[in-house]
Short mmCIF file of C-alpha atoms in Angstrom, two decimals:
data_model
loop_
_atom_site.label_atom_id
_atom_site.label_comp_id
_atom_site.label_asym_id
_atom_site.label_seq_id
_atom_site.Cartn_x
_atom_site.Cartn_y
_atom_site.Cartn_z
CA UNK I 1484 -22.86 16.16 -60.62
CA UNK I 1485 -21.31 12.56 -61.18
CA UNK I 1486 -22.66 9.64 -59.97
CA UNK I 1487 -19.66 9.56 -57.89
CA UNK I 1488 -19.92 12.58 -56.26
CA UNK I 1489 -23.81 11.63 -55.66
CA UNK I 1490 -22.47 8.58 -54.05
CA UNK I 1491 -20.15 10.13 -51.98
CA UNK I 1492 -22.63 12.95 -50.33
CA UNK I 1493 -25.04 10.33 -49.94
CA UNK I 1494 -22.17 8.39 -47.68
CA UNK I 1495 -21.32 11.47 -45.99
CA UNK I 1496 -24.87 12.10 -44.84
CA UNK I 1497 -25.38 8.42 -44.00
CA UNK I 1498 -22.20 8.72 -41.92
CA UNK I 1499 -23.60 12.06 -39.97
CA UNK I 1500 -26.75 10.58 -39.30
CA UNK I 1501 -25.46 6.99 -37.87
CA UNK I 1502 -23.06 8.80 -35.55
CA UNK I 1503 -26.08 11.24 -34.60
CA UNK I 1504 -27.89 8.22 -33.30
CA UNK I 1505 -25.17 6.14 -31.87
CA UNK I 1506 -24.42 9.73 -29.80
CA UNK I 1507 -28.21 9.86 -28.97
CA UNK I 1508 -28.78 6.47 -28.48
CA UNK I 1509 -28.18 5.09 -24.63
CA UNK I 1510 -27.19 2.05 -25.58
CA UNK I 1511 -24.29 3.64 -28.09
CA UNK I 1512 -22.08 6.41 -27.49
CA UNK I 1513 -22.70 6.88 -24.11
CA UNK I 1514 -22.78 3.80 -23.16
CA UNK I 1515 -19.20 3.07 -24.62
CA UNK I 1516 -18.03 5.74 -21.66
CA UNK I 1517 -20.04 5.12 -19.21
CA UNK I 1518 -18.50 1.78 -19.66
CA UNK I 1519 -15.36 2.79 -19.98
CA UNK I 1520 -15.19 4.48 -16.79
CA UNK I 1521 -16.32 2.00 -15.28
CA UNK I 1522 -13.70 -0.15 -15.78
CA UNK I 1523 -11.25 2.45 -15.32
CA UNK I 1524 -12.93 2.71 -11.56
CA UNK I 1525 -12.33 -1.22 -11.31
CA UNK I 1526 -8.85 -1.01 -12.54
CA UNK I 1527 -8.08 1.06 -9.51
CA UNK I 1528 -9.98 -0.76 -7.10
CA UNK I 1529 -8.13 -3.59 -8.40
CA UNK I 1530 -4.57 -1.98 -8.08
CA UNK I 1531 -5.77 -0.88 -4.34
CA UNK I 1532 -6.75 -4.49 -3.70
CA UNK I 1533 -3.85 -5.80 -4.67
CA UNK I 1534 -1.62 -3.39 -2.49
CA UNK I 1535 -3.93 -4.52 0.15
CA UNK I 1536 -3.40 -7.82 -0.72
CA UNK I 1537 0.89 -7.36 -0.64
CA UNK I 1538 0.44 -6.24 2.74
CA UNK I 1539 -1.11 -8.63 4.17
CA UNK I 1540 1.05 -11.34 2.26
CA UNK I 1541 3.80 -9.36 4.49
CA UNK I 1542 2.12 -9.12 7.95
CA UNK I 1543 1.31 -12.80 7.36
CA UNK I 1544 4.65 -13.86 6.71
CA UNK I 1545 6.27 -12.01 9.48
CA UNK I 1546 3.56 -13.21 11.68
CA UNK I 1547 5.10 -17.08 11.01
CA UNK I 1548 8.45 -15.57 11.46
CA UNK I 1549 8.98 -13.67 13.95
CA UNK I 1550 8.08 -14.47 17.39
CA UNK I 1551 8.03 -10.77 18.60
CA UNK I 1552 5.73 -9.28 15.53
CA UNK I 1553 3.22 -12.73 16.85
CA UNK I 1554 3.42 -11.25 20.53
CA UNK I 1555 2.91 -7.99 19.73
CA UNK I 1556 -0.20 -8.44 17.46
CA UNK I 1557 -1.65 -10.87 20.09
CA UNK I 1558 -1.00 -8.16 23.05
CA UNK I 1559 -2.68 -5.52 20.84
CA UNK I 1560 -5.42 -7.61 19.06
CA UNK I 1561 -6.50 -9.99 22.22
CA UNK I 1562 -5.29 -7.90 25.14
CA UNK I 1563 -2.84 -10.71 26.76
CA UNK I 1564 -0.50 -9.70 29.11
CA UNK I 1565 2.58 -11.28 30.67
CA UNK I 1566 1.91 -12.57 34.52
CA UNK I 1567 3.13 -9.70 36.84
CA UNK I 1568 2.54 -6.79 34.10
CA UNK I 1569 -0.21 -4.27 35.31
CA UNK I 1570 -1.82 -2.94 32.44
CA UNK I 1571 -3.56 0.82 31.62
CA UNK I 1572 -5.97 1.84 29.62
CA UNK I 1573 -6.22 5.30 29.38
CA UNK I 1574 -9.12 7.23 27.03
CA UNK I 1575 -9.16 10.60 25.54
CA UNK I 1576 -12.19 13.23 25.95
#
């Protein structure tokens, strides 16, 4: 065998053996994924808070805008009524 050949196995098994022990290892390998699921999981609670986010940019802004969206989220939210209206509440077994 040729010193270069030598050289090369002995790379090979060095090689085998580090990525044994970053597999094995917690804090290699597996942590990698763990991590990287993890901010795959944020990613999407990001995207959701940001949708969240839109729509409430939207209610807001209609809120300012138009008097009818304001009275109907203060009749629904704070129970105001207009004098003379009579007002039901009705609840389901």
């Amino acid at each position: 065998m040729t010193d270069r050949r030598k050289l090369l196995m002995v790379a090979a098994v060095v090689a085998v053996a580090l990525s044994l022990a970053s597999v094995a290892d917690a804090k290699g390998f597996r942590r990698y994924l763990r991590l990287r699921q993890d901010v795959e999981a944020l990613d999407g609670r990001n995207r959701a808070l940001a949708a969240q986010n839109d729509a409430l940019r939207k209610e807001i802004a209609a809120l300012r805008k138009d008097p009818a969206t304001l009275e109907q989220s203060v009749r629904e939210e704070l129970g105001y009524v207009k004098p003379g209206e009579i007002v039901f509440h009705l609840e389901s077994p």
